[in-house]
Amino acid sequence: MRPAAVAGVRQAIAVVLPAHMAAPPPWDEGPLPFEHGTRRADRTTRRTYFATATARVLYGEPERPCRWHRTTTVTEGALSACGVELLHTPLGNDQHRALAIIHLSVDGPGLHDTLRSLAHRQAAPPSPLTGRLDPGQLLQGHADITAGSPPFTAAFLTPARTRLPHLYPRPYRHDWPPADQWLWALASRTNEVDYPPDPTDTSDLTSGALRLSADWSVLALRDGAAFLGRRRDLGPDDPFFGYAELHARTVYLDALLLGMIQRSHIDQLTENLSRVFDGTHLARRVAALEQHIAHFRSTYWRQHLTHHGPANDILLAFQTQHRLRTRFDEILTEATDYARLVQNQESQQISGTLGILTILGLPLSTALAAQQILADTNPWHLLAYTGAALAATAGILTTRYGRLVLSALRGQPKRQ
C-alpha cells in the first residue's frame, strides 16, 4: 500500500474560495454549526470565544449579519459535503466580495490526493469540485466564485494506527519524522513530484508548526493548513479527537478566515499606496488613505483574538506566512511619509501665499501712504501710484525670492 493511501479515522477538509455576492442568500444566519457530545459550536457560542471586535468581523451583528450557512448532504465519489457558508468581506473597491466555505469529509485513503487536486497540481487528478459538488451548484447561484483563484484548504486527519508511515521516500527519512512529513504534505498539498524538498534540510519546512497539545499539531502555510493527530484515534469513543475536530472546523478555521480578510485589506492598501501619485489632489488621496488605514486598524487588524491561546497562535502563523505584520508596518511608514509630504506642500503653499500678499501689499500700501501724506486726491495720480506699485511687484517677482514664492504656490512637481 502506498503511504499516501493510508486512510485516517477522521478526514475533513474546509475549502475556502473567494467569491462575489450581490445580495445576502436566503439561508440561516451565522456560521455552519458543528456538534460533538453536548457541545454545539454555533454563532452564539463562538462569539463568546472571540473578542467583540473579532466576532463582529466573523459573524456580524444581529441587525447586520455578515455570514450565512446552509446544511446539505451531497456525496460525489469519496467526498461528501455537509454544509456551505458565505462570509461577506467587503473591500473599499469591491463591496460584494465574500468568502465561500465548503465543508467536506473524505471517505477512504484519498485525502492527500484530494488536496493536491484542489491545489491544481500538474500531476494530480482534476479538481473533485465537479458534478454535485460544483461550488456554483452548492451556492445555489447566490454567489459567483472568482475565476483563477486557487482555494485555501484546511485539512484535518487523525491516524488509525499508532504511528503514521513515512510519506516521502528513503532520502527524507533520516531527520524528518513521519508526522512532520504528513503535516507538511497536507498543508502544502504537494508530494515529492510536485515539490521535492532538499532532503538535507527539511527542518525549516515544519518549523512553524504549532503543537496544540500532545495529541495534535497544526501547520499553516500560504495556501493551506493542516491539523494532524499525533496518536491513534480510538474512533467515536475517543475522549479527545471529537472535540479537536470540532475546534478545527469552527474557531480555528475562523482564525484563518480572519487572516484571509486581513490579507485582502493589506493587498488593497498596498495597491492604493502605489497609486497615490496618480492624477491630482494628492492631499485628498492621502487623507482617504489615512482614513482607510485607521478603519482597518480599528476593525480588522487583530493579533490577539481571544484569551484562548491556540486561535491567536494560528492567526500569527498565517500572518507570518504572508508577512502581514511586516507589510502593514511598511504601509504605515509609507503613509506617514506621504502625509509629511502633503504637510510640507501645504506649508509651502501657505508661505507662498503670505509671500505674494507681502509682495503685492507692500508696494501698494507704500503708494497709498505716500498719496495720503501728500494729500493728493487726483484719481489719475492714484492710478499712477498703483501702476508704479504693480511695476515694483513685478520686479520683485523676477528676483530669486519672488521665484521661490511662485514655486511654493505651484507646489511639488508631479512625479514622472
Tab-separated table of C-alpha atoms in Angstrom:
chain	number	residue	atom	x	y	z
A	1	MET	CA	0.000	0.000	0.000
A	2	ARG	CA	1.263	3.447	-0.876
A	3	PRO	CA	1.883	5.626	2.229
A	4	ALA	CA	-0.402	8.311	0.778
A	5	ALA	CA	-3.142	5.693	0.503
A	6	VAL	CA	-3.486	5.451	4.279
A	7	ALA	CA	-6.997	6.264	5.455
A	8	GLY	CA	-7.478	8.214	8.673
A	9	VAL	CA	-10.252	7.799	11.187
A	10	ARG	CA	-11.349	11.431	10.755
A	11	GLN	CA	-10.675	13.132	7.425
A	12	ALA	CA	-12.139	16.570	6.831
A	13	ILE	CA	-11.400	19.484	4.501
A	14	ALA	CA	-12.657	23.048	4.603
A	15	VAL	CA	-12.290	24.623	1.148
A	16	VAL	CA	-12.259	28.441	1.132
A	17	LEU	CA	-12.903	30.173	-2.191
A	18	PRO	CA	-13.019	33.911	-2.987
A	19	ALA	CA	-16.460	34.813	-4.254
A	20	HIS	CA	-18.665	37.714	-5.343
A	21	MET	CA	-22.005	38.022	-3.555
A	22	ALA	CA	-24.522	40.519	-4.877
A	23	ALA	CA	-27.098	40.059	-2.104
A	24	PRO	CA	-27.463	38.074	1.123
A	25	PRO	CA	-28.607	34.497	0.483
A	26	PRO	CA	-31.904	33.255	1.963
A	27	TRP	CA	-30.039	30.905	4.289
A	28	ASP	CA	-29.743	30.642	8.044
A	29	GLU	CA	-27.708	33.421	9.600
A	30	GLY	CA	-24.393	32.706	11.265
A	31	PRO	CA	-21.651	30.119	10.656
A	32	LEU	CA	-22.351	26.468	9.985
A	33	PRO	CA	-22.791	24.870	13.440
A	34	PHE	CA	-20.980	21.698	14.422
A	35	GLU	CA	-21.654	19.465	17.413
A	36	HIS	CA	-19.804	16.898	19.466
A	37	GLY	CA	-21.223	15.400	22.609
A	38	THR	CA	-23.022	18.127	24.490
A	39	ARG	CA	-21.056	20.943	22.874
A	40	ARG	CA	-22.505	22.902	19.964
A	41	ALA	CA	-20.303	25.439	18.171
A	42	ASP	CA	-22.831	27.839	16.691
A	43	ARG	CA	-22.762	31.628	16.344
A	44	THR	CA	-23.716	32.232	19.977
A	45	THR	CA	-21.020	30.041	21.478
A	46	ARG	CA	-18.348	31.137	19.011
A	47	ARG	CA	-18.959	34.785	19.846
A	48	THR	CA	-18.015	34.050	23.450
A	49	TYR	CA	-14.725	32.552	22.277
A	50	PHE	CA	-13.527	35.633	20.404
A	51	ALA	CA	-13.092	39.270	21.348
A	52	THR	CA	-16.027	41.504	20.463
A	53	ALA	CA	-14.349	43.252	17.516
A	54	THR	CA	-13.211	39.940	16.038
A	55	ALA	CA	-16.643	38.358	16.465
A	56	ARG	CA	-18.209	41.325	14.688
A	57	VAL	CA	-15.993	40.735	11.625
A	58	LEU	CA	-16.581	36.976	11.564
A	59	TYR	CA	-20.275	36.819	12.453
A	60	GLY	CA	-21.691	40.344	12.103
A	61	GLU	CA	-24.345	41.834	14.345
A	62	PRO	CA	-27.952	40.698	14.845
A	63	GLU	CA	-29.174	43.664	12.812
A	64	ARG	CA	-26.347	43.401	10.259
A	65	PRO	CA	-25.349	39.765	9.681
A	66	CYS	CA	-22.322	39.048	7.505
A	67	ARG	CA	-22.344	35.256	7.463
A	68	TRP	CA	-24.885	32.699	6.293
A	69	HIS	CA	-24.936	28.920	6.009
A	70	ARG	CA	-26.986	26.023	4.800
A	71	THR	CA	-26.701	22.370	5.715
A	72	THR	CA	-26.516	19.859	2.893
A	73	THR	CA	-25.822	16.186	2.336
A	74	VAL	CA	-24.171	15.750	-1.035
A	75	THR	CA	-21.836	12.901	-1.970
A	76	GLU	CA	-19.719	12.637	-5.090
A	77	GLY	CA	-17.323	9.704	-5.122
A	78	ALA	CA	-15.262	9.653	-1.935
A	79	LEU	CA	-16.214	13.224	-0.993
A	80	SER	CA	-19.249	14.341	0.987
A	81	ALA	CA	-20.311	17.937	1.621
A	82	CYS	CA	-22.067	18.566	4.917
A	83	GLY	CA	-22.578	22.296	4.531
A	84	VAL	CA	-21.623	25.530	2.826
A	85	GLU	CA	-21.134	29.081	4.126
A	86	LEU	CA	-20.874	32.593	2.749
A	87	LEU	CA	-18.927	35.241	4.663
A	88	HIS	CA	-19.331	38.820	3.421
A	89	THR	CA	-15.914	40.531	3.417
A	90	PRO	CA	-16.371	43.912	1.675
A	91	LEU	CA	-13.433	45.947	0.423
A	92	GLY	CA	-13.349	49.602	-0.498
A	93	ASN	CA	-13.195	48.804	-4.215
A	94	ASP	CA	-15.352	45.659	-4.024
A	95	GLN	CA	-18.315	45.867	-1.682
A	96	HIS	CA	-19.632	42.490	-2.854
A	97	ARG	CA	-16.541	40.478	-2.004
A	98	ALA	CA	-17.123	37.300	0.016
A	99	LEU	CA	-15.556	34.024	1.030
A	100	ALA	CA	-17.316	30.750	0.259
A	101	ILE	CA	-16.535	27.883	2.627
A	102	ILE	CA	-17.361	24.301	1.651
A	103	HIS	CA	-17.102	21.672	4.390
A	104	LEU	CA	-16.105	18.240	3.101
A	105	SER	CA	-15.429	14.797	4.507
A	106	VAL	CA	-13.237	12.250	2.735
A	107	ASP	CA	-14.044	8.559	2.803
A	108	GLY	CA	-11.142	6.225	2.218
A	109	PRO	CA	-7.446	6.804	1.553
A	110	GLY	CA	-7.680	9.767	-0.818
A	111	LEU	CA	-7.227	12.775	1.490
A	112	HIS	CA	-3.744	13.711	0.295
A	113	ASP	CA	-4.562	13.237	-3.391
A	114	THR	CA	-7.785	15.221	-2.950
A	115	LEU	CA	-5.818	18.151	-1.539
A	116	ARG	CA	-3.379	18.001	-4.457
A	117	SER	CA	-6.309	18.042	-6.874
A	118	LEU	CA	-7.851	21.042	-5.126
A	119	ALA	CA	-4.489	22.818	-5.458
A	120	HIS	CA	-4.437	22.037	-9.213
A	121	ARG	CA	-1.087	20.259	-9.074
A	122	GLN	CA	0.144	19.320	-12.520
A	123	ALA	CA	0.331	15.563	-11.904
A	124	ALA	CA	-2.860	15.395	-9.814
A	125	PRO	CA	-6.324	14.310	-10.977
A	126	PRO	CA	-8.844	17.012	-11.937
A	127	SER	CA	-10.482	19.025	-9.185
A	128	PRO	CA	-13.070	16.982	-7.291
A	129	LEU	CA	-15.366	20.010	-7.009
A	130	THR	CA	-17.445	18.964	-10.001
A	131	GLY	CA	-20.845	17.455	-10.565
A	132	ARG	CA	-22.970	17.694	-7.451
A	133	LEU	CA	-20.007	19.236	-5.592
A	134	ASP	CA	-19.592	22.071	-8.061
A	135	PRO	CA	-19.341	25.284	-5.977
A	136	GLY	CA	-21.864	27.087	-8.176
A	137	GLN	CA	-24.388	24.335	-7.543
A	138	LEU	CA	-23.680	24.220	-3.818
A	139	LEU	CA	-24.027	28.012	-3.567
A	140	GLN	CA	-27.363	27.839	-5.431
A	141	GLY	CA	-26.462	30.839	-7.569
A	142	HIS	CA	-26.230	33.229	-4.601
A	143	ALA	CA	-22.523	33.896	-5.209
A	144	ASP	CA	-20.052	33.601	-8.072
A	145	ILE	CA	-16.638	32.058	-7.462
A	146	THR	CA	-13.768	34.313	-8.525
A	147	ALA	CA	-12.152	32.675	-11.530
A	148	GLY	CA	-8.478	31.794	-11.432
A	149	SER	CA	-8.105	31.995	-7.648
A	150	PRO	CA	-6.812	28.779	-6.046
A	151	PRO	CA	-8.714	27.693	-2.961
A	152	PHE	CA	-7.353	27.727	0.557
A	153	THR	CA	-7.749	24.369	2.283
A	154	ALA	CA	-7.742	23.415	5.943
A	155	ALA	CA	-7.385	19.643	6.345
A	156	PHE	CA	-7.909	17.509	9.448
A	157	LEU	CA	-6.552	13.961	9.786
A	158	THR	CA	-6.317	11.545	12.689
A	159	PRO	CA	-4.433	8.247	12.214
A	160	ALA	CA	-5.961	4.813	12.553
A	161	ARG	CA	-2.669	3.397	13.724
A	162	THR	CA	-0.234	4.275	16.469
A	163	ARG	CA	2.360	5.608	14.025
A	164	LEU	CA	1.826	7.081	10.595
A	165	PRO	CA	4.014	5.601	7.839
A	166	HIS	CA	6.723	7.599	6.097
A	167	LEU	CA	5.145	9.570	3.281
A	168	TYR	CA	8.348	10.587	1.466
A	169	PRO	CA	10.982	8.196	0.056
A	170	ARG	CA	14.064	6.973	1.887
A	171	PRO	CA	16.390	10.008	1.439
A	172	TYR	CA	13.968	12.070	3.535
A	173	ARG	CA	13.508	9.626	6.402
A	174	HIS	CA	16.651	10.166	8.430
A	175	ASP	CA	15.840	13.518	10.063
A	176	TRP	CA	12.215	14.016	9.069
A	177	PRO	CA	9.675	12.278	11.340
A	178	PRO	CA	6.618	10.759	9.615
A	179	ALA	CA	4.195	13.058	11.451
A	180	ASP	CA	6.065	16.132	10.175
A	181	GLN	CA	6.080	14.688	6.657
A	182	TRP	CA	2.309	14.320	6.726
A	183	LEU	CA	1.821	17.736	8.285
A	184	TRP	CA	3.863	19.357	5.511
A	185	ALA	CA	2.260	17.328	2.719
A	186	LEU	CA	-1.306	18.081	3.830
A	187	ALA	CA	-0.677	21.797	4.398
A	188	SER	CA	1.340	22.341	1.199
A	189	ARG	CA	-0.860	19.994	-0.890
A	190	THR	CA	2.273	18.554	-2.520
A	191	ASN	CA	4.228	15.319	-2.822
A	192	GLU	CA	7.826	14.604	-3.813
A	193	VAL	CA	6.912	15.024	-7.509
A	194	ASP	CA	5.124	18.375	-7.135
A	195	TYR	CA	7.811	19.825	-4.890
A	196	PRO	CA	10.860	17.758	-3.896
A	197	PRO	CA	12.303	19.353	-0.746
A	198	ASP	CA	16.009	19.339	-0.059
A	199	PRO	CA	16.470	16.092	1.908
A	200	THR	CA	19.398	17.584	3.816
A	201	ASP	CA	17.343	20.486	5.182
A	202	THR	CA	13.746	19.568	5.974
A	203	SER	CA	13.553	21.079	9.448
A	204	ASP	CA	12.588	24.514	8.126
A	205	LEU	CA	9.552	23.106	6.316
A	206	THR	CA	7.669	22.477	9.545
A	207	SER	CA	9.462	24.972	11.778
A	208	GLY	CA	6.248	26.982	12.011
A	209	ALA	CA	4.174	24.017	13.206
A	210	LEU	CA	2.267	24.521	16.457
A	211	ARG	CA	1.913	21.750	18.999
A	212	LEU	CA	-1.631	22.382	20.168
A	213	SER	CA	-1.221	19.576	22.690
A	214	ALA	CA	0.499	16.225	22.967
A	215	ASP	CA	-2.242	14.775	20.755
A	216	TRP	CA	-2.224	17.036	17.703
A	217	SER	CA	-0.424	19.759	15.764
A	218	VAL	CA	-1.238	22.373	13.143
A	219	LEU	CA	0.805	23.875	10.332
A	220	ALA	CA	-0.408	26.978	8.485
A	221	LEU	CA	1.190	27.780	5.136
A	222	ARG	CA	0.367	30.336	2.445
A	223	ASP	CA	-2.415	28.402	0.729
A	224	GLY	CA	-3.276	25.652	3.143
A	225	ALA	CA	-3.333	24.471	6.729
A	226	ALA	CA	-3.281	21.004	8.234
A	227	PHE	CA	-4.418	19.684	11.615
A	228	LEU	CA	-2.868	16.298	12.345
A	229	GLY	CA	-3.400	13.847	15.175
A	230	ARG	CA	-0.146	12.556	16.624
A	231	ARG	CA	-1.508	9.383	18.164
A	232	ARG	CA	-4.009	6.696	17.254
A	233	ASP	CA	-7.625	7.820	17.065
A	234	LEU	CA	-9.866	5.421	19.006
A	235	GLY	CA	-12.907	6.273	16.913
A	236	PRO	CA	-16.264	7.566	18.166
A	237	ASP	CA	-15.317	6.804	21.766
A	238	ASP	CA	-12.055	8.761	21.627
A	239	PRO	CA	-12.143	11.243	24.531
A	240	PHE	CA	-10.314	13.996	22.655
A	241	PHE	CA	-10.292	13.896	18.861
A	242	GLY	CA	-14.023	14.579	18.513
A	243	TYR	CA	-13.520	17.915	20.266
A	244	ALA	CA	-10.336	18.517	18.279
A	245	GLU	CA	-12.258	18.152	15.018
A	246	LEU	CA	-14.964	20.455	16.369
A	247	HIS	CA	-12.388	23.175	17.086
A	248	ALA	CA	-10.589	22.674	13.766
A	249	ARG	CA	-13.837	23.049	11.813
A	250	THR	CA	-15.024	26.103	13.755
A	251	VAL	CA	-12.975	28.546	15.834
A	252	TYR	CA	-9.564	27.589	14.442
A	253	LEU	CA	-10.886	27.847	10.892
A	254	ASP	CA	-12.378	31.228	11.816
A	255	ALA	CA	-8.923	32.428	12.907
A	256	LEU	CA	-7.626	31.535	9.442
A	257	LEU	CA	-10.588	33.306	7.818
A	258	LEU	CA	-9.747	36.476	9.719
A	259	GLY	CA	-6.182	36.225	8.419
A	260	MET	CA	-7.505	35.997	4.852
A	261	ILE	CA	-9.647	39.092	5.409
A	262	GLN	CA	-6.625	40.964	6.776
A	263	ARG	CA	-4.562	39.906	3.771
A	264	SER	CA	-7.197	41.241	1.342
A	265	HIS	CA	-7.271	44.634	3.049
A	266	ILE	CA	-3.480	44.865	3.162
A	267	ASP	CA	-3.368	43.976	-0.549
A	268	GLN	CA	-5.791	46.804	-1.264
A	269	LEU	CA	-3.858	49.264	0.918
A	270	THR	CA	-0.691	48.346	-0.962
A	271	GLU	CA	-2.475	48.946	-4.268
A	272	ASN	CA	-3.773	52.316	-3.073
A	273	LEU	CA	-0.291	53.335	-1.971
A	274	SER	CA	1.098	52.525	-5.414
A	275	ARG	CA	-1.470	54.874	-6.980
A	276	VAL	CA	-1.192	57.768	-4.561
A	277	PHE	CA	0.625	59.968	-7.105
A	278	ASP	CA	-1.749	59.189	-9.973
A	279	GLY	CA	-3.685	62.279	-11.016
A	280	THR	CA	-4.202	65.409	-8.964
A	281	HIS	CA	-5.463	66.219	-5.446
A	282	LEU	CA	-2.667	64.447	-3.592
A	283	ALA	CA	-3.833	65.746	-0.222
A	284	ARG	CA	-7.317	64.335	-0.761
A	285	ARG	CA	-5.995	60.892	-1.712
A	286	VAL	CA	-3.581	60.774	1.203
A	287	ALA	CA	-6.396	61.736	3.589
A	288	ALA	CA	-8.581	58.936	2.174
A	289	LEU	CA	-5.677	56.512	2.538
A	290	GLU	CA	-5.159	57.505	6.174
A	291	GLN	CA	-8.862	57.015	6.830
A	292	HIS	CA	-8.725	53.543	5.248
A	293	ILE	CA	-5.728	52.617	7.410
A	294	ALA	CA	-7.467	53.862	10.565
A	295	HIS	CA	-10.610	51.872	9.716
A	296	PHE	CA	-8.556	48.753	9.012
A	297	ARG	CA	-6.671	49.031	12.299
A	298	SER	CA	-9.784	49.526	14.380
A	299	THR	CA	-11.903	46.907	12.611
A	300	TYR	CA	-9.733	44.142	11.174
A	301	TRP	CA	-6.165	44.339	12.420
A	302	ARG	CA	-6.251	41.977	15.351
A	303	GLN	CA	-3.341	39.876	16.584
A	304	HIS	CA	-4.995	38.977	19.873
A	305	LEU	CA	-8.308	37.303	19.101
A	306	THR	CA	-9.133	35.661	22.377
A	307	HIS	CA	-7.751	34.728	25.768
A	308	HIS	CA	-7.585	31.147	24.433
A	309	GLY	CA	-4.069	30.682	23.072
A	310	PRO	CA	-4.329	28.373	20.027
A	311	ALA	CA	-6.501	30.664	17.877
A	312	ASN	CA	-4.077	33.553	18.441
A	313	ASP	CA	-1.114	31.353	17.544
A	314	ILE	CA	-2.808	30.067	14.380
A	315	LEU	CA	-3.572	33.611	13.233
A	316	LEU	CA	0.010	34.699	13.928
A	317	ALA	CA	1.305	31.713	11.948
A	318	PHE	CA	-0.880	32.702	8.973
A	319	GLN	CA	0.249	36.327	9.257
A	320	THR	CA	3.875	35.207	9.302
A	321	GLN	CA	3.424	33.144	6.140
A	322	HIS	CA	2.047	36.176	4.308
A	323	ARG	CA	4.326	38.723	6.033
A	324	LEU	CA	1.227	40.665	7.039
A	325	ARG	CA	2.757	42.361	10.057
A	326	THR	CA	5.845	43.418	8.106
A	327	ARG	CA	3.751	44.597	5.160
A	328	PHE	CA	1.445	46.611	7.388
A	329	ASP	CA	4.396	48.261	9.143
A	330	GLU	CA	5.741	49.215	5.712
A	331	ILE	CA	2.322	50.632	4.781
A	332	LEU	CA	2.267	52.743	7.942
A	333	THR	CA	5.772	54.042	7.263
A	334	GLU	CA	4.997	54.900	3.645
A	335	ALA	CA	1.678	56.544	4.537
A	336	THR	CA	3.461	58.636	7.180
A	337	ASP	CA	5.977	59.774	4.561
A	338	TYR	CA	3.166	60.777	2.197
A	339	ALA	CA	1.343	62.629	4.954
A	340	ARG	CA	4.557	64.508	5.772
A	341	LEU	CA	4.978	65.343	2.078
A	342	VAL	CA	1.436	66.737	1.908
A	343	GLN	CA	2.010	68.722	5.090
A	344	ASN	CA	5.210	70.201	3.662
A	345	GLN	CA	3.437	71.113	0.426
A	346	GLU	CA	0.617	72.797	2.317
A	347	SER	CA	3.102	74.684	4.480
A	348	GLN	CA	4.963	75.828	1.382
A	349	GLN	CA	1.756	76.961	-0.284
A	350	ILE	CA	0.715	78.891	2.814
A	351	SER	CA	4.134	80.511	2.963
A	352	GLY	CA	3.939	81.287	-0.738
A	353	THR	CA	0.515	82.861	-0.323
A	354	LEU	CA	1.775	85.040	2.515
A	355	GLY	CA	4.776	85.952	0.389
A	356	ILE	CA	2.540	87.003	-2.513
A	357	LEU	CA	0.432	89.099	-0.180
A	358	THR	CA	3.594	90.727	1.087
A	359	ILE	CA	4.966	91.366	-2.398
A	360	LEU	CA	1.665	92.774	-3.608
A	361	GLY	CA	0.738	94.619	-0.464
A	362	LEU	CA	3.975	96.359	0.426
A	363	PRO	CA	4.414	98.469	-2.751
A	364	LEU	CA	0.697	99.203	-2.944
A	365	SER	CA	0.414	100.206	0.720
A	366	THR	CA	3.525	102.361	0.301
A	367	ALA	CA	1.986	104.105	-2.715
A	368	LEU	CA	-1.316	104.757	-0.923
A	369	ALA	CA	0.513	106.027	2.180
A	370	ALA	CA	2.545	108.425	0.022
A	371	GLN	CA	-0.658	109.712	-1.593
A	372	GLN	CA	-2.203	110.391	1.808
A	373	ILE	CA	0.907	112.163	3.100
A	374	LEU	CA	0.984	114.360	0.009
A	375	ALA	CA	-2.787	114.945	0.306
A	376	ASP	CA	-3.104	114.191	-3.371
A	377	THR	CA	-6.715	113.490	-4.355
A	378	ASN	CA	-6.199	113.375	-8.097
A	379	PRO	CA	-7.523	109.968	-9.353
A	380	TRP	CA	-5.012	109.909	-12.182
A	381	HIS	CA	-2.235	110.233	-9.694
A	382	LEU	CA	-3.777	107.296	-7.750
A	383	LEU	CA	-3.644	105.201	-10.913
A	384	ALA	CA	-0.044	106.222	-11.424
A	385	TYR	CA	0.839	105.261	-7.869
A	386	THR	CA	-0.904	101.928	-8.335
A	387	GLY	CA	0.871	101.290	-11.631
A	388	ALA	CA	4.207	102.062	-10.003
A	389	ALA	CA	3.348	99.641	-7.182
A	390	LEU	CA	2.458	96.891	-9.667
A	391	ALA	CA	5.680	97.506	-11.599
A	392	ALA	CA	7.624	97.216	-8.362
A	393	THR	CA	5.741	93.973	-7.566
A	394	ALA	CA	6.583	92.554	-11.000
A	395	GLY	CA	10.198	93.470	-10.470
A	396	ILE	CA	10.242	91.736	-7.089
A	397	LEU	CA	8.712	88.580	-8.628
A	398	THR	CA	11.660	88.362	-11.028
A	399	THR	CA	14.089	88.163	-8.122
A	400	ARG	CA	15.196	84.896	-6.504
A	401	TYR	CA	12.792	85.461	-3.571
A	402	GLY	CA	9.880	86.085	-5.920
A	403	ARG	CA	10.610	82.935	-7.898
A	404	LEU	CA	10.715	80.919	-4.665
A	405	VAL	CA	7.317	82.291	-3.684
A	406	LEU	CA	5.786	81.397	-7.050
A	407	SER	CA	7.336	77.915	-6.890
A	408	ALA	CA	5.859	77.365	-3.432
A	409	LEU	CA	2.419	78.347	-4.699
A	410	ARG	CA	2.648	75.838	-7.532
A	411	GLY	CA	3.553	73.040	-5.078
A	412	GLN	CA	5.683	69.988	-5.744
A	413	PRO	CA	6.112	68.869	-9.342
A	414	LYS	CA	4.126	65.831	-10.455
A	415	ARG	CA	6.065	62.552	-10.173
A	416	GLN	CA	7.218	61.199	-13.506
